Structures are given as structure tokens and as C-alpha cells.
mmCIF file of C-alpha atoms and ligand atoms in Angstrom:
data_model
loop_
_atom_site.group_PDB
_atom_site.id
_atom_site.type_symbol
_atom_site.label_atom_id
_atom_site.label_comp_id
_atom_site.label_asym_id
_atom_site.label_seq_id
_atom_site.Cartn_x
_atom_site.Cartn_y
_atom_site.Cartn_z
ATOM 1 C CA UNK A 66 31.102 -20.487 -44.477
ATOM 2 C CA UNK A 67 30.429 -21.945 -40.988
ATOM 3 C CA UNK A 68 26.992 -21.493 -39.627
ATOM 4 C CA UNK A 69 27.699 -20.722 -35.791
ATOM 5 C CA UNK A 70 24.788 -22.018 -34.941
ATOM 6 C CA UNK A 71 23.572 -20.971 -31.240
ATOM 7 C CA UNK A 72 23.145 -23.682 -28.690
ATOM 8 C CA UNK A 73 19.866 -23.707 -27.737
ATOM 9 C CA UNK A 74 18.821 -24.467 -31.717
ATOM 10 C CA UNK A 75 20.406 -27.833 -30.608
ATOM 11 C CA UNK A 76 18.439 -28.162 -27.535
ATOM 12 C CA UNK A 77 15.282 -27.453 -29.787
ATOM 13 C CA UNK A 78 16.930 -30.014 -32.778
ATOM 14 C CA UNK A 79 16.345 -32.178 -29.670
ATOM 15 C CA UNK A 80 12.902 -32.085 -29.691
ATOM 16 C CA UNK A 81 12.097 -31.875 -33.159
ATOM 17 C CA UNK A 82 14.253 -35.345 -32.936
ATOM 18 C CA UNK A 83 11.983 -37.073 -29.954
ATOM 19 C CA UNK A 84 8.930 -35.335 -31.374
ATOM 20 C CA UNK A 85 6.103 -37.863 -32.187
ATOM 21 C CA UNK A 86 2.766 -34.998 -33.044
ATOM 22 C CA UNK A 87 3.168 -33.429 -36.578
ATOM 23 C CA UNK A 88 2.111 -30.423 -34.307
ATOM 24 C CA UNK A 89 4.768 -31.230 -32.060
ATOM 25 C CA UNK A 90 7.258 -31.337 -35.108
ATOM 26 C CA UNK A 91 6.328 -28.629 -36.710
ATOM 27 C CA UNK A 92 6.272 -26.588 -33.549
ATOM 28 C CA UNK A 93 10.230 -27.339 -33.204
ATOM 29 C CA UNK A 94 10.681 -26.872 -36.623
ATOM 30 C CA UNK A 95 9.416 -23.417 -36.388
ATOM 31 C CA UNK A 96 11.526 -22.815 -33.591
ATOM 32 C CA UNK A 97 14.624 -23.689 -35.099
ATOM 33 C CA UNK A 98 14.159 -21.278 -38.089
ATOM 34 C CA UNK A 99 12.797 -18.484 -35.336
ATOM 35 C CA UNK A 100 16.464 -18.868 -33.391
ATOM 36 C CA UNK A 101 18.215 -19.594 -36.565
ATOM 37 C CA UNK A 102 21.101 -16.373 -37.190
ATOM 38 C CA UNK A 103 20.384 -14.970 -40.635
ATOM 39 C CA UNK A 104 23.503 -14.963 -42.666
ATOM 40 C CA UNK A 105 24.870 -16.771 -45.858
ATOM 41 C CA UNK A 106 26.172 -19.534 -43.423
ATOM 42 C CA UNK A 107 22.848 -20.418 -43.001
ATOM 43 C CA UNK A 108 21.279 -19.838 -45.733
ATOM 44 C CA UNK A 109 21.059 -23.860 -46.910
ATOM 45 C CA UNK A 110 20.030 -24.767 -43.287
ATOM 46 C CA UNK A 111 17.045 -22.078 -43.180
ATOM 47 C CA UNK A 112 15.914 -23.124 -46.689
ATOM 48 C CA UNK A 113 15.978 -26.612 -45.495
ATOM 49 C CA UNK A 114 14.226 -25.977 -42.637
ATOM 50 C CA UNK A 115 11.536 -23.553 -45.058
ATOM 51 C CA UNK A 116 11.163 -26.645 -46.861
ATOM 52 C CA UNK A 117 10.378 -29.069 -44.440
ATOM 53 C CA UNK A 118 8.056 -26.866 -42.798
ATOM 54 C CA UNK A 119 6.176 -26.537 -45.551
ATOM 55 C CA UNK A 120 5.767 -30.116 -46.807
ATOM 56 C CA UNK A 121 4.622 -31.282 -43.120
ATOM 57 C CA UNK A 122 2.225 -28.678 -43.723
ATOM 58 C CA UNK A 123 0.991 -29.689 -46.792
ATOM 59 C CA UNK A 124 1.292 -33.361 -45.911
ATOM 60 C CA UNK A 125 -1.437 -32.810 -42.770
ATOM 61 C CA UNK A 126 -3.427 -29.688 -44.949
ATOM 62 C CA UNK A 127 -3.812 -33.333 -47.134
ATOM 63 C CA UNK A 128 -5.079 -35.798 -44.788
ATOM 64 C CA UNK A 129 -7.472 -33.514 -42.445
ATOM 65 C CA UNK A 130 -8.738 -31.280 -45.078
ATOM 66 C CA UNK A 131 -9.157 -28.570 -43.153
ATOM 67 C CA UNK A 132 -7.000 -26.376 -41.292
ATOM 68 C CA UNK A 133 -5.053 -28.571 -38.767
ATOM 69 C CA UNK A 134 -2.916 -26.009 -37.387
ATOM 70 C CA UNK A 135 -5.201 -24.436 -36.079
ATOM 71 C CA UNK A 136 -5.561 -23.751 -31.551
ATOM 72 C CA UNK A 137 -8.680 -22.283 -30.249
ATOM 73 C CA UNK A 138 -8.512 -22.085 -27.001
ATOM 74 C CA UNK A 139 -12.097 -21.368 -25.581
ATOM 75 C CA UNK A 140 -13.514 -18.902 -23.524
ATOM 76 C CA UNK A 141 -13.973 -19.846 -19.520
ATOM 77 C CA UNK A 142 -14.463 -17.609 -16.412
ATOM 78 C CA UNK A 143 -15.294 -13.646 -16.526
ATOM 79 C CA UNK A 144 -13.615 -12.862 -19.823
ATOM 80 C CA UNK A 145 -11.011 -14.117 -22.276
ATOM 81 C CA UNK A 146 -7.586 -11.725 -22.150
ATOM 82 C CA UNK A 147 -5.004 -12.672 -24.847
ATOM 83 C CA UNK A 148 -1.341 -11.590 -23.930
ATOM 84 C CA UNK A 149 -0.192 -9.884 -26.919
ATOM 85 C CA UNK A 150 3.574 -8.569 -27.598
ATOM 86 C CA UNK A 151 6.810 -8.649 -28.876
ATOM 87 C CA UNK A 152 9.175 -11.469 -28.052
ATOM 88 C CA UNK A 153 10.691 -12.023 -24.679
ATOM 89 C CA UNK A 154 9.103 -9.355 -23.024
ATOM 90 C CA UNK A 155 7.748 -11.647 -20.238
ATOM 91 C CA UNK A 156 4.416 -12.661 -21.221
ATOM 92 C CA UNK A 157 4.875 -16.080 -20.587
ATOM 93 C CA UNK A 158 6.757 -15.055 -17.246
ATOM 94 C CA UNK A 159 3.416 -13.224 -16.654
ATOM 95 C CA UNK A 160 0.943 -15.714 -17.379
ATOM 96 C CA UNK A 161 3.327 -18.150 -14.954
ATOM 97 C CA UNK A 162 2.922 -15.277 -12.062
ATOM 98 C CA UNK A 163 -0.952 -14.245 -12.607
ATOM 99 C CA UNK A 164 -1.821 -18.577 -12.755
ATOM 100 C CA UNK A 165 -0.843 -21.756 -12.247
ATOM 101 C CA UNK A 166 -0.110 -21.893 -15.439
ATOM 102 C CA UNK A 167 3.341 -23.327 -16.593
ATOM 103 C CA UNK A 168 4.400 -21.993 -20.236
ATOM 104 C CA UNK A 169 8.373 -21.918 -20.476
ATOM 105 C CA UNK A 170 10.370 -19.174 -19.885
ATOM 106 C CA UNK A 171 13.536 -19.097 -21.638
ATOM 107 C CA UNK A 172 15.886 -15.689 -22.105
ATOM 108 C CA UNK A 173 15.669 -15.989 -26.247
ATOM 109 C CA UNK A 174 13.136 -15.197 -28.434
ATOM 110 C CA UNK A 175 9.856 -16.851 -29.816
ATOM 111 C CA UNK A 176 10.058 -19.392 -27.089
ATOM 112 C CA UNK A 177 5.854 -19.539 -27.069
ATOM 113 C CA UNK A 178 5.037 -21.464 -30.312
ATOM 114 C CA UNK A 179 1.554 -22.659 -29.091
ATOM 115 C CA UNK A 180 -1.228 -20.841 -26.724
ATOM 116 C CA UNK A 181 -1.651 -21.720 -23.416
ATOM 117 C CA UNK A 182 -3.802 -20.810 -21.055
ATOM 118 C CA UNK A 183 -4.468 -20.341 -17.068
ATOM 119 C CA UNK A 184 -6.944 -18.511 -14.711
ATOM 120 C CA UNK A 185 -5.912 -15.010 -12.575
ATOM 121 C CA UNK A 186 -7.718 -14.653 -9.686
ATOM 122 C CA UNK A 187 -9.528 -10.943 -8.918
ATOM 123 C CA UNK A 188 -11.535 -11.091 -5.686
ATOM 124 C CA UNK A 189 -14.530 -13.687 -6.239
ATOM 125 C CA UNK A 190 -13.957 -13.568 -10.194
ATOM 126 C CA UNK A 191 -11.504 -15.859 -12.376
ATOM 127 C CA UNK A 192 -10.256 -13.739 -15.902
ATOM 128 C CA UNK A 193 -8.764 -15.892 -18.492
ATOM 129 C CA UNK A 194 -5.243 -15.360 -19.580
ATOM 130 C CA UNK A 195 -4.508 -16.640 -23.030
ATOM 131 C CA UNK A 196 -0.571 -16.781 -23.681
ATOM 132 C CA UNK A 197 0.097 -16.551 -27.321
ATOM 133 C CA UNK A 198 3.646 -16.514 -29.461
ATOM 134 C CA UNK A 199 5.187 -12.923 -29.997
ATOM 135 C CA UNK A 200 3.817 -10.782 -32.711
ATOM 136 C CA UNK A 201 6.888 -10.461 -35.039
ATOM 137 C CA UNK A 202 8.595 -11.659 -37.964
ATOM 138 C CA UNK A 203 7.741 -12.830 -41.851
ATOM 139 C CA UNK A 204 4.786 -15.462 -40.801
ATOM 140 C CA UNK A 205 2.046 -15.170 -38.024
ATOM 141 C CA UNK A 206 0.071 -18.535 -37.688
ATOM 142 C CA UNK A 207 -3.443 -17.623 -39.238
ATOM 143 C CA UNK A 208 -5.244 -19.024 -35.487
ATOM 144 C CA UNK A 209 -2.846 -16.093 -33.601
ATOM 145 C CA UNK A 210 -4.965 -12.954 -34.909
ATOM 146 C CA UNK A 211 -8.436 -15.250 -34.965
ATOM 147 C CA UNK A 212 -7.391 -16.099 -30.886
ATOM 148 C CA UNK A 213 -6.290 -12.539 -30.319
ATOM 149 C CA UNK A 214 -10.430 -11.290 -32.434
ATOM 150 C CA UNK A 215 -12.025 -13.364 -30.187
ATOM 151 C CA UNK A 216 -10.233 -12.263 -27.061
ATOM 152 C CA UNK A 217 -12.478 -9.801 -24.547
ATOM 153 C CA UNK A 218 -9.307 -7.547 -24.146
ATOM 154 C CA UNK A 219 -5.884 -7.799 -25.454
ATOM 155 C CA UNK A 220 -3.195 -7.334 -22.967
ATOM 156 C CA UNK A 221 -0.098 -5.670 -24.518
ATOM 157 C CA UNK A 222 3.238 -6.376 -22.788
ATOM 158 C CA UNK A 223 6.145 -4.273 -23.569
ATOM 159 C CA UNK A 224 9.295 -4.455 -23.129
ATOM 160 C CA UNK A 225 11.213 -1.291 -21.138
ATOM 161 C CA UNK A 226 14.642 -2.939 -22.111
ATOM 162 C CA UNK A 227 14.093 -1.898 -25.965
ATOM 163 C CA UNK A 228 11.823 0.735 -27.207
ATOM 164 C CA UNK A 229 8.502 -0.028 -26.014
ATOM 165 C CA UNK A 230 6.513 3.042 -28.602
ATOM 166 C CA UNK A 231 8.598 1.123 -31.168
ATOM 167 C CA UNK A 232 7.170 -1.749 -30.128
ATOM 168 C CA UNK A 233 3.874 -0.760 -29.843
ATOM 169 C CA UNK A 234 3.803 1.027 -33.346
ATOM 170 C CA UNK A 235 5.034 -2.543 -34.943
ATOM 171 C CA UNK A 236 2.474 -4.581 -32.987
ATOM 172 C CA UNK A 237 0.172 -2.148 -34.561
ATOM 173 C CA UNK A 238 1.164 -2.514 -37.737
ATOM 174 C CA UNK A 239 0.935 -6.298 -37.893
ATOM 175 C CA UNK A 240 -2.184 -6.374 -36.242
ATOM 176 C CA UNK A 241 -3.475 -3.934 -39.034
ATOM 177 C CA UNK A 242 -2.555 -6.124 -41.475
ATOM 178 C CA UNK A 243 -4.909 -8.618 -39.752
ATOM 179 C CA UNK A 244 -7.775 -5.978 -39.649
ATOM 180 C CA UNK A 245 -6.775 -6.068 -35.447
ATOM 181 C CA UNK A 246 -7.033 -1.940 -34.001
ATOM 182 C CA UNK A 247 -6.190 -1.427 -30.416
ATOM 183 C CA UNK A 248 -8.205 0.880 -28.867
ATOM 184 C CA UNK A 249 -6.830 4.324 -28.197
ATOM 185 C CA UNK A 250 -4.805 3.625 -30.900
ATOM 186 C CA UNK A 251 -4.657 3.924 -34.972
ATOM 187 C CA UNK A 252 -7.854 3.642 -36.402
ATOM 188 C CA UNK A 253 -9.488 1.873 -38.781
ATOM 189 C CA UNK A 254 -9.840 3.406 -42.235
ATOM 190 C CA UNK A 255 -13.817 2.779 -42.668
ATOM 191 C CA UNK A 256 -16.002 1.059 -40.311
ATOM 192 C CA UNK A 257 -15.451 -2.351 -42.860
ATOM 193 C CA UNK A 258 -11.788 -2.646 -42.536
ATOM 194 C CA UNK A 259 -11.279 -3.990 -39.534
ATOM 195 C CA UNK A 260 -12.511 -4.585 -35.510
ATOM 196 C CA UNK A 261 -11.399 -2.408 -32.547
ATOM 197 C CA UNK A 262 -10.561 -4.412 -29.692
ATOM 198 C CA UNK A 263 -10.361 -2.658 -25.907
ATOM 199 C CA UNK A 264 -6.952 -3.227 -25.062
ATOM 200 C CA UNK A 265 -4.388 -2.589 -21.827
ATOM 201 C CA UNK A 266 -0.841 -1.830 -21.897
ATOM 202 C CA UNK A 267 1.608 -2.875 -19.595
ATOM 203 C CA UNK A 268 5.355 -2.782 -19.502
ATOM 204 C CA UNK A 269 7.309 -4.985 -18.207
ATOM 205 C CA UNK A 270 11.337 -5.358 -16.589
ATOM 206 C CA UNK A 271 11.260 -2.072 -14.790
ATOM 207 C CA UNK A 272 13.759 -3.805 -12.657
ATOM 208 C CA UNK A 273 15.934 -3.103 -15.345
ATOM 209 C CA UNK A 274 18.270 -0.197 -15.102
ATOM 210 C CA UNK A 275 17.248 2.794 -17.217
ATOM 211 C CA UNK A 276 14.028 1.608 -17.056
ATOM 212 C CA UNK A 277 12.310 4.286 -15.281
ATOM 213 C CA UNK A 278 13.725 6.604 -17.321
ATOM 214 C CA UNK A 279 12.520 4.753 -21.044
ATOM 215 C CA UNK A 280 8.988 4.673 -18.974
ATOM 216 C CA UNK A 281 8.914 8.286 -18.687
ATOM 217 C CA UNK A 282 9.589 8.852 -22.105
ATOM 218 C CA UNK A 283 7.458 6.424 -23.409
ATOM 219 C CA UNK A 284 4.356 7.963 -21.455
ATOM 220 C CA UNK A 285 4.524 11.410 -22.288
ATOM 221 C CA UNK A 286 4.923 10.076 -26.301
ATOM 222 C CA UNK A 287 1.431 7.965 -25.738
ATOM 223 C CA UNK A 288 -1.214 9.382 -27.412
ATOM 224 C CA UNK A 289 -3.541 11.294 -24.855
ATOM 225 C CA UNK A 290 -5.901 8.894 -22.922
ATOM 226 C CA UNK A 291 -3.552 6.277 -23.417
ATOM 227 C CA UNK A 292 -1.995 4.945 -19.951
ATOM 228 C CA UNK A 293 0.766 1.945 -19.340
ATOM 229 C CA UNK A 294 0.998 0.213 -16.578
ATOM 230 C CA UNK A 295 4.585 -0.446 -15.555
ATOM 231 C CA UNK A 296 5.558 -3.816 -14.097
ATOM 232 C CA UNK A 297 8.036 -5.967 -13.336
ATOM 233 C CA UNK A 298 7.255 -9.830 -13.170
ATOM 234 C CA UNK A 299 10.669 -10.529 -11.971
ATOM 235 C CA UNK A 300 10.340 -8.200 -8.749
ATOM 236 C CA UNK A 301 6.581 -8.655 -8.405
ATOM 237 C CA UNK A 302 5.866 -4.632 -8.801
ATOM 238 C CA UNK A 303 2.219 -3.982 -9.671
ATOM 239 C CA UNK A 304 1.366 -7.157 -10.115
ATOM 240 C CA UNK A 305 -1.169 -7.061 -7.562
ATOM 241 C CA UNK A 306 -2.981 -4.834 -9.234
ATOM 242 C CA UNK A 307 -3.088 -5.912 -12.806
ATOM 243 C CA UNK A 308 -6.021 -8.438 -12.110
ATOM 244 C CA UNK A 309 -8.430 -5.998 -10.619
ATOM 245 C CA UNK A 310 -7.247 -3.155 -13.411
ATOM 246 C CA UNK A 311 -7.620 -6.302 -16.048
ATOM 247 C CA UNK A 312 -11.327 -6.928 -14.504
ATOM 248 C CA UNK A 313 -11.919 -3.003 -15.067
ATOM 249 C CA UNK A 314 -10.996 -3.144 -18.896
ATOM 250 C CA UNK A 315 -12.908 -5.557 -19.661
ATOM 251 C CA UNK A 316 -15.901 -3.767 -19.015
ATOM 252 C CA UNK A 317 -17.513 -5.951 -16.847
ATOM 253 C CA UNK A 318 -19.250 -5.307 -13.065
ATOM 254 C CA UNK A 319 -20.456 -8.415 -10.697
ATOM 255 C CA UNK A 320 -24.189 -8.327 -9.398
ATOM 256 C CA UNK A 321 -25.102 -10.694 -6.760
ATOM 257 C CA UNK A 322 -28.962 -11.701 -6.055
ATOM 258 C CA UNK A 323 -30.780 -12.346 -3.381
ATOM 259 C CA UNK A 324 -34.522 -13.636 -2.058
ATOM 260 C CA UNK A 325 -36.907 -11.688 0.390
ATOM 261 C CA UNK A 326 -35.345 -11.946 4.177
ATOM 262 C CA UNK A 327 -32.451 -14.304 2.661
ATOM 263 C CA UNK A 328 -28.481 -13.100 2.904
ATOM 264 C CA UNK A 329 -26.929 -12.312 -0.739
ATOM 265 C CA UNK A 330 -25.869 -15.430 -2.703
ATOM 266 C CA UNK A 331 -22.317 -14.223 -2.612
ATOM 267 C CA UNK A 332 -21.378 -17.222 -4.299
ATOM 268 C CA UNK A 333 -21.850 -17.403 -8.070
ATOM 269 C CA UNK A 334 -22.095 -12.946 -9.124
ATOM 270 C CA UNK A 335 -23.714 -12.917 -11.861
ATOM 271 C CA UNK A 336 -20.919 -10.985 -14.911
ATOM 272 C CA UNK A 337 -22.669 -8.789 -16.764
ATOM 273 C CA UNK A 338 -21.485 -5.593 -19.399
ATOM 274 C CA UNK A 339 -21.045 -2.005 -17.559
ATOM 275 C CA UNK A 340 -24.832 -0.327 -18.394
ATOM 276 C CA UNK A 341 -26.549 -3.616 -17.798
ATOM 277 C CA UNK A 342 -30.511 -2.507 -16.238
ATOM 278 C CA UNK A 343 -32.361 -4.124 -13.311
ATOM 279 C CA UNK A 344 -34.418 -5.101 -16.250
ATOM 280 C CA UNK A 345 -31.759 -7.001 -18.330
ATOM 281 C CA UNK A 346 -30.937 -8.644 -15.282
ATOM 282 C CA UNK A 347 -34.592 -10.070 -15.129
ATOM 283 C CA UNK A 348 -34.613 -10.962 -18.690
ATOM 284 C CA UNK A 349 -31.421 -12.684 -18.001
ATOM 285 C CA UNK A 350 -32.532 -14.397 -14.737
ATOM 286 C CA UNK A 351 -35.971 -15.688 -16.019
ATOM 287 C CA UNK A 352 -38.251 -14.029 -18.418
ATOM 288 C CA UNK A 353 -41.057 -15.050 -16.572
ATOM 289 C CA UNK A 354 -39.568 -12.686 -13.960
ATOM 290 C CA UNK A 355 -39.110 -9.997 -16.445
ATOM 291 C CA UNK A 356 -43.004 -10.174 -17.442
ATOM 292 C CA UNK A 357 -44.181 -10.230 -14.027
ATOM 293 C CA UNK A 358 -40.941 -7.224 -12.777
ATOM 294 C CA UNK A 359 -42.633 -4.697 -10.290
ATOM 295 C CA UNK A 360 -39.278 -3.382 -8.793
ATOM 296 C CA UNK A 361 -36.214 -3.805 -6.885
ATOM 297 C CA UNK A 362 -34.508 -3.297 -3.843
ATOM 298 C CA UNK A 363 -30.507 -2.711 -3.877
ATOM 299 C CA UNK A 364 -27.521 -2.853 -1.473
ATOM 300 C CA UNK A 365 -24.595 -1.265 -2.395
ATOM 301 C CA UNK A 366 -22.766 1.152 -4.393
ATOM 302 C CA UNK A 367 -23.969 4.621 -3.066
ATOM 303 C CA UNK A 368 -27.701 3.711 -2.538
ATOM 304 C CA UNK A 369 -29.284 3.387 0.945
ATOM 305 C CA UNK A 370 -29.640 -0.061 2.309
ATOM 306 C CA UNK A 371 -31.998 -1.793 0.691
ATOM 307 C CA UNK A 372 -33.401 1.346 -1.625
ATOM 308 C CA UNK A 373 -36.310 1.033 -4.251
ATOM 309 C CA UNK A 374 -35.174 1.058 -7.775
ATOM 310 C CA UNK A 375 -36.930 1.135 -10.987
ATOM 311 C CA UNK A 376 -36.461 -1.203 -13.876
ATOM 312 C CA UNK A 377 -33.902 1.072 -16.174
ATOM 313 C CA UNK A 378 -31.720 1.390 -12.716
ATOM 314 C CA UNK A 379 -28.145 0.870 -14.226
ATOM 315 C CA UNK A 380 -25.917 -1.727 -12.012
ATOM 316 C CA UNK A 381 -22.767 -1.251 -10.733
ATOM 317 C CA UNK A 382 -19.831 -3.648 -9.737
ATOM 318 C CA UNK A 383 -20.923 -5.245 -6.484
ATOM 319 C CA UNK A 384 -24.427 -4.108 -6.112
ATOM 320 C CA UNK A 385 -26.723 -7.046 -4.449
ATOM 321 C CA UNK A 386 -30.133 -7.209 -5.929
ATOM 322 C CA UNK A 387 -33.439 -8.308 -4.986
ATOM 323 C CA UNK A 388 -36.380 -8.365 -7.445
ATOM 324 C CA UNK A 389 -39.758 -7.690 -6.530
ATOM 325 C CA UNK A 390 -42.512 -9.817 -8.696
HETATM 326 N N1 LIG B 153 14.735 -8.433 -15.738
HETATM 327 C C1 LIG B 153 13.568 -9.002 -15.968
HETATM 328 N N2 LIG B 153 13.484 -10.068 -16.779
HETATM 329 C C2 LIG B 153 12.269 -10.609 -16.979
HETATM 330 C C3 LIG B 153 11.095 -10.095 -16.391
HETATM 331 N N3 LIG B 153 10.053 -10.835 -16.806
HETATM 332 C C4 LIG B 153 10.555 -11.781 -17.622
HETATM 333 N N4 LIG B 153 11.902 -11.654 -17.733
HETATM 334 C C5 LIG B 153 12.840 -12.481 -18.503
HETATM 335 O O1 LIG B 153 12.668 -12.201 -19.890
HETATM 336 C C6 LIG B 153 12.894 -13.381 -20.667
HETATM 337 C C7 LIG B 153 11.727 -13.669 -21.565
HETATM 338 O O2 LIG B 153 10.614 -14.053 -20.774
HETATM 339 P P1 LIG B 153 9.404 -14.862 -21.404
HETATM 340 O O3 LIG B 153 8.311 -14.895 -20.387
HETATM 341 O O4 LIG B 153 9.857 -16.145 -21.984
HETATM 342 O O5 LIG B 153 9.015 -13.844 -22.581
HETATM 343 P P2 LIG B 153 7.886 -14.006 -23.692
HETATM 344 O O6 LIG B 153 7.315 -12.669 -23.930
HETATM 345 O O7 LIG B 153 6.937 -15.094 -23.302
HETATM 346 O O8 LIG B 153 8.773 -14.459 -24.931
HETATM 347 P P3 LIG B 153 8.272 -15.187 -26.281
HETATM 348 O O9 LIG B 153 7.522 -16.428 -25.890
HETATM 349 O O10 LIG B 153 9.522 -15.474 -26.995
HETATM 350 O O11 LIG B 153 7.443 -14.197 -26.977
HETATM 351 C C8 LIG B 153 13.175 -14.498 -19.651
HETATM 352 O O12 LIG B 153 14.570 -14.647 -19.527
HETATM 353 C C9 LIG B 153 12.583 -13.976 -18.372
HETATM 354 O O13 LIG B 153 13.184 -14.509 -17.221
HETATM 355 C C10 LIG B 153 11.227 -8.965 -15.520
HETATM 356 O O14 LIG B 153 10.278 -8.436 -14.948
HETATM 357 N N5 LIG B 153 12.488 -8.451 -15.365
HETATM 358 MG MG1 LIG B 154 6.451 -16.799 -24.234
#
């Protein structure tokens, strides 16, 4: 039986071919199963392909020891947000509009085979977008759910060209499996099985027609206290106001400081967790300064100018601070 192979597994043969990194290799290899049509025309190619993949595995597993598959792509800026969903719904097209990020783009599935990552401006603050390969299929890489655990918030990108609840239920599932719960979503069984990570769901190609329409039903069959954001990367809606919604969920306000009779240091806020006290700010700044804390004086928020507080005084996003010793 022919195999009718597509043409872009030729494109990625390509690589595989000019590819020097076992990463690099393996990477293609991956890629070519991922795009590879299931049927008994293939069925000698895909085990092939099976096989090879695993014995570069095993051959590297062999001379590192460790795990050498492995990507950790470390935490920089205000907070870490891994882009989480199913294939081709536009994360990568995302993570190229939100940065300056480059990841390709490519209309077929499991294009992302490695994380990448690239910095979204929101006002004074840079958030951390993490780009990861779709959640889907027979094998998830074991670093994709340890990336996506140590992630602040987990951005979910749907896809309003499919089913997006279906999608969302399957993400679920898999993440599950990994001892991964959304929040606002399925819960854990006990309090052992498994983290809850905040999460934020967006979905994306509302450009495309019925659209709207598979939006509306989607959000009235979301659990209550559940919201989506729609977007479309293509057309640019809402994408101004992801970053600043992004900054929100993660659960994190900016305080700025500033000396007696000085002007705010407006340029390094420090990022600190929503509840953080005028006291925890201290400890944070200098304990010598917590010892010694007297009070404070605060601009901002809905306080007069330059109003006492005490030390349990809970901070919000932009407040400007000045500590009394
Ligand atoms: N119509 C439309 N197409 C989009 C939009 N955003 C992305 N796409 C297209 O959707 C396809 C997939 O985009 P990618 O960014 O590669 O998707 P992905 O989620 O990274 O895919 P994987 O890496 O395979 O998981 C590409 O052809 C994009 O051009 C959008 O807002 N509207
Ligand atoms: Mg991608």
C-alpha cells in the first residue's frame, strides 16, 4: 500500500538529514512521526521511525546518565507563564505577537517540539512567556508537565475553529495524569494527588467565521467563575489587553519606594504576592529596617497623599512607599 506521505514530513526529513545535535535529531524525528498519517501504509515507516527514536534515546540516556532530554527554561522578570494547549491553536503565533520572540508558525500540527521563550511587556513590568509543544497525543516529554509545575500561571489557548470545552476537558485530562489541576477546574481527588496551578483561558481565531457563535456556546458551558478571553492573534483583537489581565492572574501588585523629601524610585517596583504588609516589605528590604519599623507613609491607591499607615497595612498594585525608622 502506498504511504501518501504529506509534504511537509519531507521538509522535516530535511532536517533530521542536516541535523548535527542528537537533540536536534531527535526533535525531527519526533516530528516526522507527529505529521506522519496513521494507516497500514505507514505502518513500517512509523515503526521505523518508533525505533529510531528510541535507540537515540537510549544511546544519549547511556552516555549522560541522566536525563538529557530534558529543557528547563528558567524563571526571569515578574513571573513565569507557560502557554499551554492543543496543537495549532496559535500559541506560538502568540508568543511571536506578545515578544520578540521567534518560534515557527506553520498551519500543521505539533510544529513546537522544544520551549522557547520571550518577554511581554505590561506597563513598567516584563512577564515571561514560556512556549511549549501542544498537549496531545500517546507521549508527552517528561520536562513538558515539570516546565508547565513550575510555571506561575498556565495560559490555556484554545482553539474557536474546533471545540474549545472539548479541548479544554482533554487538556485536563492529560494534565491529570501528570498530577497538573487548573484552577476553576476539576479537582484533585485528596490534597496528595496532585498541585493546582492558577490558570487563564484564552481563545484564539475569532477571526474565524462561526467563531463568535462557538464562543458563546463555549461560555455559557464554563463552569461558573470560569471566564475566556477571546482573541485573535491574526487580527490583533484583545491582545492589548492580555498582558495587563496576564499581570492580574498572576497574583502579583508592584510597590515602588521612596526616601524622605526624594521622588519615588519609579524605576525598579519592587513584585511582590497580592496581601504582601508594609511589614513584609521591610523584612524584604532590610531586616535591620524591619527591627527598627516605626511606620509608613503611602501614595496611592485610595489613601490621601502621603497618609500614615501601620505595619499590617496590606499593599496594593502601584502604591509608593516610604518607611519611617
Ligand atoms: N485564522 C487565524 N489563524 C491563526 C491565528 N493565530 C494563529 N493562526 C494560525 O494557526 C496556525 C497554527 O499556529 P501556531 O502558532 O503554529 O500554533 P501552535 O499552537 O503553536 O501549534 P503547535 O506548535 O503545533 O502546538 C498557523 O497557520 C497560524 O498562522 C488567528 O488568530 N486566526
Ligand atoms: Mg507552536
Amino acid at each position: 500500500m502506498p504511504a501518501n506521505l504529506p509534504p511537509q514530513y519531507f521538509e522535516v526529513e530535511k532536517k533530521y538529514r542536516s541535523a548535527k545535535a542528537p537533540e536536534d535529531k531527535l526533535a525531527a524525528l519526533e516530528e516526522m512521526l507527529a505529521i506522519m498519517p496513521k494507516h497500514k501504509g505507514t505502518d513500517k515507516i512509523r515503526a521505523d521511525l518508533k525505533r529510531r527514536i528510541s535507540k537515540l534515546k537510549a544511546q544519549e540516556q547511556k552516555k549522560g546518565g541522566k536525563r538529557v532530554f530534558g529543557f528547563n527554561i528558567k524563571s526571569e522578570g515578574a513571573g513565569q507563564i507557560a502557554l499551554v494547549g492543543p496543537p495549532n491553536s496559535g500559541k506560538s503565533a502568540l508568543l511571536r505577537a506578545l515578544t520578540r520572540a521567534e518560534p515557527e508558525v506553520a498551519d500543521y500540527p505539533f510544529t513546537t517540539r522544544v520551549p522557547l521563550a520571550g518577554m511581554a511587556r505590561f506597563e513598567d513590568v516584563q512577564l515571561q512567556l514560556v512556549d511549549l509543544p501542544p498537549l496531545a497525543g500517546e507521549y508527552i516529554e517528561p520536562w513538558v508537565p515539570d516546565q508547565i509545575r513550575r510555571a506561575d500561571l498556565i495560559l490555556v489557548l484554545l482553539d474557536l475553529t474546533g471545540d474549545p470545552l472539548h479541548q479544554l476537558e482533554t487538556l485536563e485530562a492529560l494534565l491529570a495524569e501528570k498530577k497538573i489541576f487548573l484552577s476553576g477546574g476539576p479537582t484533585p481527588p485528596d490534597a496528595w494527588s496532585g498541585i493546582i496551578k492558577p490558570c487563564f483561558l484564552a481563545a484564539n481565531k475569532l477571526d474565524q467565521e462561526g467563531a463568535e457563535d462557538t464562543l458563546e456556546l463555549f461560555t455559557e458551558m464554563l463552569e461558573p467563575g470560569r471566564y475566556v478571553l477571546p482573541l485573535s492573534v491574526q487580527r490583533a483583537d484583545n491582545l492589548d489587553l492580555l498582558p495587563g489581565l496576564l499581570f492580574r492572574a498572576l497574583g502579583i501588585i508592584r510597590v515602588y519606594t521612596k526616601m524622605r523629601g526624594k521622588p519615588a524610585d519609579k524605576e525598579s517596583p519592587y513584585i511582590l504576592p497580592q496581601g504582601t504588609t508594609v511589614m513584609d516589605l521591610a523584612a524584604k528590604i532590610h531586616k535591620d529596617i524591619a527591627g527598627k519599623f516605626q511606620y509608613a507613609r503611602i501614595w496611592g491607591g485610595d489613601k490621601y497623599e502621603g497618609q500614615k499607615v501601620q505595619r499590617d497595612y496590606i499593599l496594593c498594585d502601584l502604591d509608593i512607599i516610604e518607611i519611617h525608622v
